[in-house]
Amino acid sequence: MKPSAELELSLARVEIPKPAPHEVLVRIDAAPIHPSDLALLLGPAFDPTTVKSAGTAELPIITAKIHEKALRLVAGRVGQAMPVGNEGAGLVVEAGADPKAQALLGKTVAFASGGTYAQYRCISAATCIPLPEDISAAQGAASFVNPLTALGMVETMRAEGHRALVHTAAASSLGQMLVRLCEKDGVPLVNVVRKDEQVKILRDLGAKYVCNSSSPTFRTDLNEAIAATGATIAFDAIAGGKLVSLILSAMETALNSKAESYSRYGSSTHKQVYIYGMLDLAPTEITRDFGLAWGVGGWLLMPFLQKMGPGVKTLHQRVGAELTTTFATSYAKEISLAGMLQPAELLSYAQRATGGKVLVTPNKMA
């Protein structure tokens, strides 16, 4: 980002790196665009009406203004060039001398290295997951972020003593994955969406409890769903507005309906909402009508995985075994690196529309 509050997106030609002894050189064939990628690529709030295109067909440049109210959130990245792309998959074309690296030569691997919107990347062999021969790079490109986030939510729920959970923005690729996971594992799940068509998407997947926040009966529907499931933990991708507070209130209402006696402090059962996204940059509004046993905090994948320690290997093994079923990801389109910087394409994938997930194919020209 420039000091003038202008975001600049561009491609850079660099030398293909040489792998260190413990590394492999991967030709990146596929890399998904996640909301977390867009948070870095575009910042918290860019003005789509100011998007301009420059450069050449091979090396396009996009510029856009950052909204003034969001400038303080991106002050630390002014003047910095920041490679983007959380994860991807591709062919190992060169390997360092270490036997673990050599063993991956010629194999298609998945990885979460950062900087995956590139044609080649040197990656530690220890962090690569070899894909089965019948799994393509496109199928394996999203093996980390969404699958491990879905598993992480369920593991967090269990570790903290809850038995059911609430998920917002639930029609996303992650949300659909969580529906399949919870159904398979027998975990009661309350899904919150904002459109009727999103309700249908989740119902068609088998979701039992889907609440539309745009419906005039939303609060009643949410109260009934939480009462039916006993959910006392939620993962919220919205952040801004009143939704967090409404979820906590619904949890309190459900708990009090089963209380044997009145307490002026509210239910003693802890209610927890974890915010893991920022789809709405407005302030999080809390109306404290849910007693004193509650918490609101942040949840991120990497700190969760660090706490898991060696247990992460078990999660990886499950993802690999269910990559084309529980953890399958579908894409609306594929675009090249240069295609990412076409104004029409950028404005399309920046909307984060349900069913509009995009796969970047760095080594395809179009």
Tab-separated table of N, CA, C and O in Angstrom, residues 31-104:
chain	number	residue	atom	x	y	z
A	31	ALA	N	-4.229	-22.720	-6.705
A	31	ALA	CA	-4.253	-22.029	-5.406
A	31	ALA	C	-5.601	-21.336	-5.263
A	31	ALA	O	-5.968	-20.517	-6.111
A	32	PRO	N	-6.373	-21.656	-4.237
A	32	PRO	CA	-7.704	-21.057	-4.083
A	32	PRO	C	-7.636	-19.629	-3.556
A	32	PRO	O	-6.649	-19.218	-2.945
A	33	ILE	N	-8.709	-18.886	-3.788
A	33	ILE	CA	-8.858	-17.560	-3.188
A	33	ILE	C	-9.843	-17.683	-2.034
A	33	ILE	O	-11.027	-17.969	-2.229
A	34	HIS	N	-9.345	-17.484	-0.819
A	34	HIS	CA	-10.170	-17.530	0.389
A	34	HIS	C	-10.448	-16.105	0.876
A	34	HIS	O	-9.716	-15.168	0.526
A	35	PRO	N	-11.471	-15.909	1.715
A	35	PRO	CA	-11.661	-14.589	2.336
A	35	PRO	C	-10.415	-14.093	3.064
A	35	PRO	O	-10.122	-12.895	3.058
A	36	SER	N	-9.675	-15.006	3.694
A	36	SER	CA	-8.456	-14.587	4.389
A	36	SER	C	-7.395	-14.100	3.403
A	36	SER	O	-6.578	-13.231	3.742
A	37	ASP	N	-7.404	-14.639	2.183
A	37	ASP	CA	-6.498	-14.131	1.147
A	37	ASP	C	-6.909	-12.726	0.725
A	37	ASP	O	-6.064	-11.845	0.529
A	38	LEU	N	-8.217	-12.519	0.585
A	38	LEU	CA	-8.707	-11.208	0.175
A	38	LEU	C	-8.427	-10.160	1.231
A	38	LEU	O	-8.196	-8.991	0.914
A	39	ALA	N	-8.422	-10.566	2.496
A	39	ALA	CA	-8.134	-9.618	3.573
A	39	ALA	C	-6.738	-9.029	3.422
A	39	ALA	O	-6.502	-7.857	3.751
A	40	LEU	N	-5.797	-9.836	2.927
A	40	LEU	CA	-4.434	-9.345	2.695
A	40	LEU	C	-4.328	-8.693	1.324
A	40	LEU	O	-3.728	-7.628	1.174
A	41	LEU	N	-4.908	-9.325	0.316
A	41	LEU	CA	-4.800	-8.814	-1.050
A	41	LEU	C	-5.405	-7.428	-1.192
A	41	LEU	O	-4.802	-6.526	-1.786
A	42	LEU	N	-6.592	-7.244	-0.625
A	42	LEU	CA	-7.336	-6.001	-0.821
A	42	LEU	C	-7.371	-5.110	0.402
A	42	LEU	O	-7.838	-3.969	0.326
A	43	GLY	N	-6.907	-5.607	1.541
A	43	GLY	CA	-7.027	-4.827	2.760
A	43	GLY	C	-8.448	-4.913	3.281
A	43	GLY	O	-9.320	-5.542	2.688
A	44	PRO	N	-8.727	-4.282	4.410
A	44	PRO	CA	-10.053	-4.406	5.021
A	44	PRO	C	-11.158	-3.691	4.253
A	44	PRO	O	-12.319	-4.051	4.383
A	45	ALA	N	-10.832	-2.688	3.467
A	45	ALA	CA	-11.882	-1.955	2.761
A	45	ALA	C	-11.282	-1.119	1.633
A	45	ALA	O	-10.735	-0.054	1.861
A	46	PHE	N	-11.395	-1.629	0.421
A	46	PHE	CA	-10.974	-0.817	-0.705
A	46	PHE	C	-12.221	-0.314	-1.418
A	46	PHE	O	-13.297	-0.914	-1.341
A	47	ASP	N	-12.106	0.797	-2.104
A	47	ASP	CA	-13.244	1.419	-2.776
A	47	ASP	C	-13.321	0.894	-4.209
A	47	ASP	O	-12.487	1.257	-5.048
A	48	PRO	N	-14.284	0.032	-4.533
A	48	PRO	CA	-14.349	-0.562	-5.871
A	48	PRO	C	-14.602	0.462	-6.969
A	48	PRO	O	-14.289	0.202	-8.140
A	49	THR	N	-15.139	1.621	-6.616
A	49	THR	CA	-15.402	2.636	-7.639
A	49	THR	C	-14.129	3.325	-8.106
A	49	THR	O	-14.153	4.066	-9.095
A	50	THR	N	-13.018	3.101	-7.405
A	50	THR	CA	-11.759	3.773	-7.755
A	50	THR	C	-10.770	2.844	-8.442
A	50	THR	O	-9.615	3.222	-8.666
A	51	VAL	N	-11.185	1.620	-8.762
A	51	VAL	CA	-10.275	0.655	-9.378
A	51	VAL	C	-9.827	1.141	-10.760
A	51	VAL	O	-10.639	1.516	-11.604
A	52	LYS	N	-8.509	1.120	-10.974
A	52	LYS	CA	-7.934	1.505	-12.269
A	52	LYS	C	-6.944	0.445	-12.714
A	52	LYS	O	-6.294	-0.200	-11.886
A	53	SER	N	-6.822	0.282	-14.012
A	53	SER	CA	-5.933	-0.717	-14.589
A	53	SER	C	-4.811	-0.047	-15.354
A	53	SER	O	-5.018	0.963	-16.039
A	54	ALA	N	-3.610	-0.615	-15.238
A	54	ALA	CA	-2.444	-0.102	-15.971
A	54	ALA	C	-1.530	-1.280	-16.280
A	54	ALA	O	-1.920	-2.442	-16.152
A	55	GLY	N	-0.299	-1.002	-16.675
A	55	GLY	CA	0.651	-2.059	-16.984
A	55	GLY	C	0.401	-2.676	-18.347
A	55	GLY	O	-0.172	-2.043	-19.247
A	56	THR	N	0.820	-3.934	-18.495
A	56	THR	CA	0.681	-4.652	-19.766
A	56	THR	C	-0.198	-5.882	-19.559
A	56	THR	O	-0.570	-6.218	-18.443
A	57	ALA	N	-0.494	-6.578	-20.653
A	57	ALA	CA	-1.300	-7.792	-20.561
A	57	ALA	C	-0.603	-8.853	-19.712
A	57	ALA	O	-1.252	-9.586	-18.955
A	58	GLU	N	0.722	-8.963	-19.833
A	58	GLU	CA	1.472	-9.959	-19.064
A	58	GLU	C	1.732	-9.512	-17.635
A	58	GLU	O	1.778	-10.344	-16.721
A	59	LEU	N	1.933	-8.216	-17.459
A	59	LEU	CA	2.231	-7.677	-16.126
A	59	LEU	C	1.267	-6.534	-15.807
A	59	LEU	O	1.645	-5.364	-15.756
A	60	PRO	N	0.001	-6.868	-15.581
A	60	PRO	CA	-0.989	-5.827	-15.283
A	60	PRO	C	-0.796	-5.234	-13.890
A	60	PRO	O	-0.202	-5.855	-13.010
A	61	ILE	N	-1.314	-4.041	-13.721
A	61	ILE	CA	-1.273	-3.349	-12.431
A	61	ILE	C	-2.672	-2.836	-12.129
A	61	ILE	O	-3.334	-2.261	-12.996
A	62	ILE	N	-3.104	-3.053	-10.913
A	62	ILE	CA	-4.394	-2.542	-10.443
A	62	ILE	C	-4.139	-1.568	-9.289
A	62	ILE	O	-3.340	-1.852	-8.394
A	63	THR	N	-4.817	-0.433	-9.323
A	63	THR	CA	-4.767	0.486	-8.184
A	63	THR	C	-6.192	0.786	-7.720
A	63	THR	O	-7.139	0.734	-8.503
A	64	ALA	N	-6.327	1.064	-6.436
A	64	ALA	CA	-7.630	1.416	-5.870
A	64	ALA	C	-7.410	2.161	-4.562
A	64	ALA	O	-6.408	1.943	-3.864
A	65	LYS	N	-8.322	3.026	-4.228
A	65	LYS	CA	-8.249	3.783	-2.989
A	65	LYS	C	-8.757	2.946	-1.810
A	65	LYS	O	-9.674	2.143	-1.946
A	66	ILE	N	-8.134	3.137	-0.654
A	66	ILE	CA	-8.603	2.524	0.592
A	66	ILE	C	-9.536	3.521	1.278
A	66	ILE	O	-9.248	4.715	1.350
A	67	HIS	N	-10.672	3.019	1.782
A	67	HIS	CA	-11.587	3.903	2.502
A	67	HIS	C	-10.870	4.558	3.677
A	67	HIS	O	-10.126	3.906	4.416
A	68	GLU	N	-11.128	5.832	3.865
A	68	GLU	CA	-10.427	6.611	4.896
A	68	GLU	C	-10.580	6.004	6.285
A	68	GLU	O	-9.637	5.977	7.075
A	69	LYS	N	-11.774	5.486	6.605
A	69	LYS	CA	-12.022	4.946	7.939
A	69	LYS	C	-11.226	3.685	8.209
A	69	LYS	O	-11.071	3.275	9.366
A	70	ALA	N	-10.719	3.042	7.160
A	70	ALA	CA	-9.982	1.787	7.332
A	70	ALA	C	-8.470	1.993	7.341
A	70	ALA	O	-7.719	1.031	7.522
A	71	LEU	N	-8.020	3.205	7.161
A	71	LEU	CA	-6.578	3.451	7.021
A	71	LEU	C	-5.788	3.014	8.255
A	71	LEU	O	-4.684	2.467	8.135
A	72	ARG	N	-6.333	3.214	9.439
A	72	ARG	CA	-5.592	2.851	10.653
A	72	ARG	C	-5.378	1.342	10.746
A	72	ARG	O	-4.418	0.882	11.375
A	73	LEU	N	-6.265	0.570	10.119
A	73	LEU	CA	-6.141	-0.883	10.167
A	73	LEU	C	-5.012	-1.399	9.285
A	73	LEU	O	-4.554	-2.532	9.471
A	74	VAL	N	-4.591	-0.606	8.313
A	74	VAL	CA	-3.557	-1.057	7.371
A	74	VAL	C	-2.302	-0.203	7.443
A	74	VAL	O	-1.430	-0.294	6.585
A	75	ALA	N	-2.178	0.602	8.491
A	75	ALA	CA	-1.030	1.507	8.610
A	75	ALA	C	0.291	0.750	8.584
A	75	ALA	O	1.290	1.217	8.033
A	76	GLY	N	0.312	-0.471	9.126
A	76	GLY	CA	1.547	-1.241	9.198
A	76	GLY	C	2.034	-1.800	7.879
A	76	GLY	O	3.180	-2.249	7.784
A	77	ARG	N	1.190	-1.787	6.856
A	77	ARG	CA	1.623	-2.362	5.581
A	77	ARG	C	1.978	-1.297	4.540
A	77	ARG	O	2.275	-1.645	3.386
A	78	VAL	N	1.948	-0.014	4.926
A	78	VAL	CA	2.297	1.049	3.984
A	78	VAL	C	3.735	0.866	3.513
A	78	VAL	O	4.660	0.680	4.308
A	79	GLY	N	3.930	0.871	2.207
A	79	GLY	CA	5.256	0.757	1.622
A	79	GLY	C	5.788	-0.648	1.503
A	79	GLY	O	6.902	-0.857	1.009
A	80	GLN	N	5.020	-1.637	1.931
A	80	GLN	CA	5.483	-3.019	1.899
A	80	GLN	C	4.874	-3.786	0.723
A	80	GLN	O	3.687	-3.668	0.436
A	81	ALA	N	5.715	-4.591	0.071
A	81	ALA	CA	5.231	-5.532	-0.936
A	81	ALA	C	4.935	-6.840	-0.216
A	81	ALA	O	5.816	-7.412	0.424
A	82	MET	N	3.706	-7.314	-0.317
A	82	MET	CA	3.280	-8.465	0.471
A	82	MET	C	2.743	-9.570	-0.443
A	82	MET	O	1.661	-9.440	-1.026
A	83	PRO	N	3.514	-10.667	-0.599
A	83	PRO	CA	3.036	-11.802	-1.404
A	83	PRO	C	1.762	-12.378	-0.787
A	83	PRO	O	1.597	-12.403	0.435
A	84	VAL	N	0.871	-12.856	-1.641
A	84	VAL	CA	-0.446	-13.307	-1.188
A	84	VAL	C	-0.681	-14.758	-1.606
A	84	VAL	O	-0.083	-15.248	-2.567
A	85	GLY	N	-1.586	-15.415	-0.909
A	85	GLY	CA	-1.970	-16.795	-1.218
A	85	GLY	C	-1.604	-17.706	-0.068
A	85	GLY	O	-0.428	-17.953	0.190
A	86	ASN	N	-2.604	-18.225	0.658
A	86	ASN	CA	-2.331	-19.045	1.831
A	86	ASN	C	-1.872	-20.455	1.492
A	86	ASN	O	-0.979	-20.994	2.134
A	87	GLU	N	-2.518	-21.073	0.504
A	87	GLU	CA	-2.261	-22.492	0.254
A	87	GLU	C	-2.365	-22.810	-1.234
A	87	GLU	O	-2.801	-21.985	-2.043
A	88	GLY	N	-1.956	-24.029	-1.583
A	88	GLY	CA	-2.042	-24.449	-2.967
A	88	GLY	C	-1.553	-25.873	-3.132
A	88	GLY	O	-1.315	-26.596	-2.158
A	89	ALA	N	-1.395	-26.268	-4.389
A	89	ALA	CA	-0.895	-27.608	-4.698
A	89	ALA	C	-0.193	-27.566	-6.042
A	89	ALA	O	-0.490	-26.724	-6.897
A	90	GLY	N	0.749	-28.491	-6.218
A	90	GLY	CA	1.468	-28.531	-7.483
A	90	GLY	C	2.505	-29.638	-7.504
A	90	GLY	O	2.625	-30.428	-6.550
A	91	LEU	N	3.249	-29.677	-8.589
A	91	LEU	CA	4.215	-30.740	-8.838
A	91	LEU	C	5.590	-30.370	-8.302
A	91	LEU	O	6.085	-29.266	-8.560
A	92	VAL	N	6.220	-31.286	-7.585
A	92	VAL	CA	7.595	-31.081	-7.121
A	92	VAL	C	8.539	-31.330	-8.297
A	92	VAL	O	8.647	-32.446	-8.802
A	93	VAL	N	9.216	-30.268	-8.746
A	93	VAL	CA	10.075	-30.367	-9.924
A	93	VAL	C	11.556	-30.406	-9.577
A	93	VAL	O	12.402	-30.713	-10.436
A	94	GLU	N	11.894	-30.096	-8.349
A	94	GLU	CA	13.293	-30.147	-7.899
A	94	GLU	C	13.286	-30.341	-6.393
A	94	GLU	O	12.378	-29.883	-5.704
A	95	ALA	N	14.292	-31.020	-5.891
A	95	ALA	CA	14.332	-31.318	-4.463
A	95	ALA	C	15.738	-31.156	-3.919
A	95	ALA	O	16.734	-31.394	-4.625
A	96	GLY	N	15.810	-30.742	-2.645
A	96	GLY	CA	17.100	-30.640	-1.970
A	96	GLY	C	17.669	-32.022	-1.680
A	96	GLY	O	17.041	-33.047	-1.938
A	97	ALA	N	18.857	-32.026	-1.098
A	97	ALA	CA	19.582	-33.286	-0.898
A	97	ALA	C	19.012	-34.162	0.205
A	97	ALA	O	19.254	-35.374	0.233
A	98	ASP	N	18.259	-33.588	1.110
A	98	ASP	CA	17.694	-34.372	2.211
A	98	ASP	C	16.809	-35.494	1.669
A	98	ASP	O	16.009	-35.267	0.754
A	99	PRO	N	16.905	-36.712	2.226
A	99	PRO	CA	16.089	-37.834	1.737
A	99	PRO	C	14.595	-37.549	1.769
A	99	PRO	O	13.860	-38.007	0.882
A	100	LYS	N	14.112	-36.803	2.769
A	100	LYS	CA	12.688	-36.495	2.842
A	100	LYS	C	12.265	-35.597	1.676
A	100	LYS	O	11.138	-35.709	1.182
A	101	ALA	N	13.154	-34.719	1.261
A	101	ALA	CA	12.864	-33.867	0.108
A	101	ALA	C	12.934	-34.686	-1.177
A	101	ALA	O	12.065	-34.594	-2.049
A	102	GLN	N	13.959	-35.518	-1.305
A	102	GLN	CA	14.125	-36.347	-2.500
A	102	GLN	C	12.940	-37.288	-2.707
A	102	GLN	O	12.549	-37.588	-3.831
A	103	ALA	N	12.354	-37.734	-1.618
A	103	ALA	CA	11.227	-38.672	-1.712
A	103	ALA	C	9.994	-38.041	-2.344
A	103	ALA	O	9.096	-38.751	-2.811
A	104	LEU	N	9.943	-36.699	-2.390
A	104	LEU	CA	8.781	-36.011	-2.959
A	104	LEU	C	8.964	-35.639	-4.427
A	104	LEU	O	8.020	-35.170	-5.071
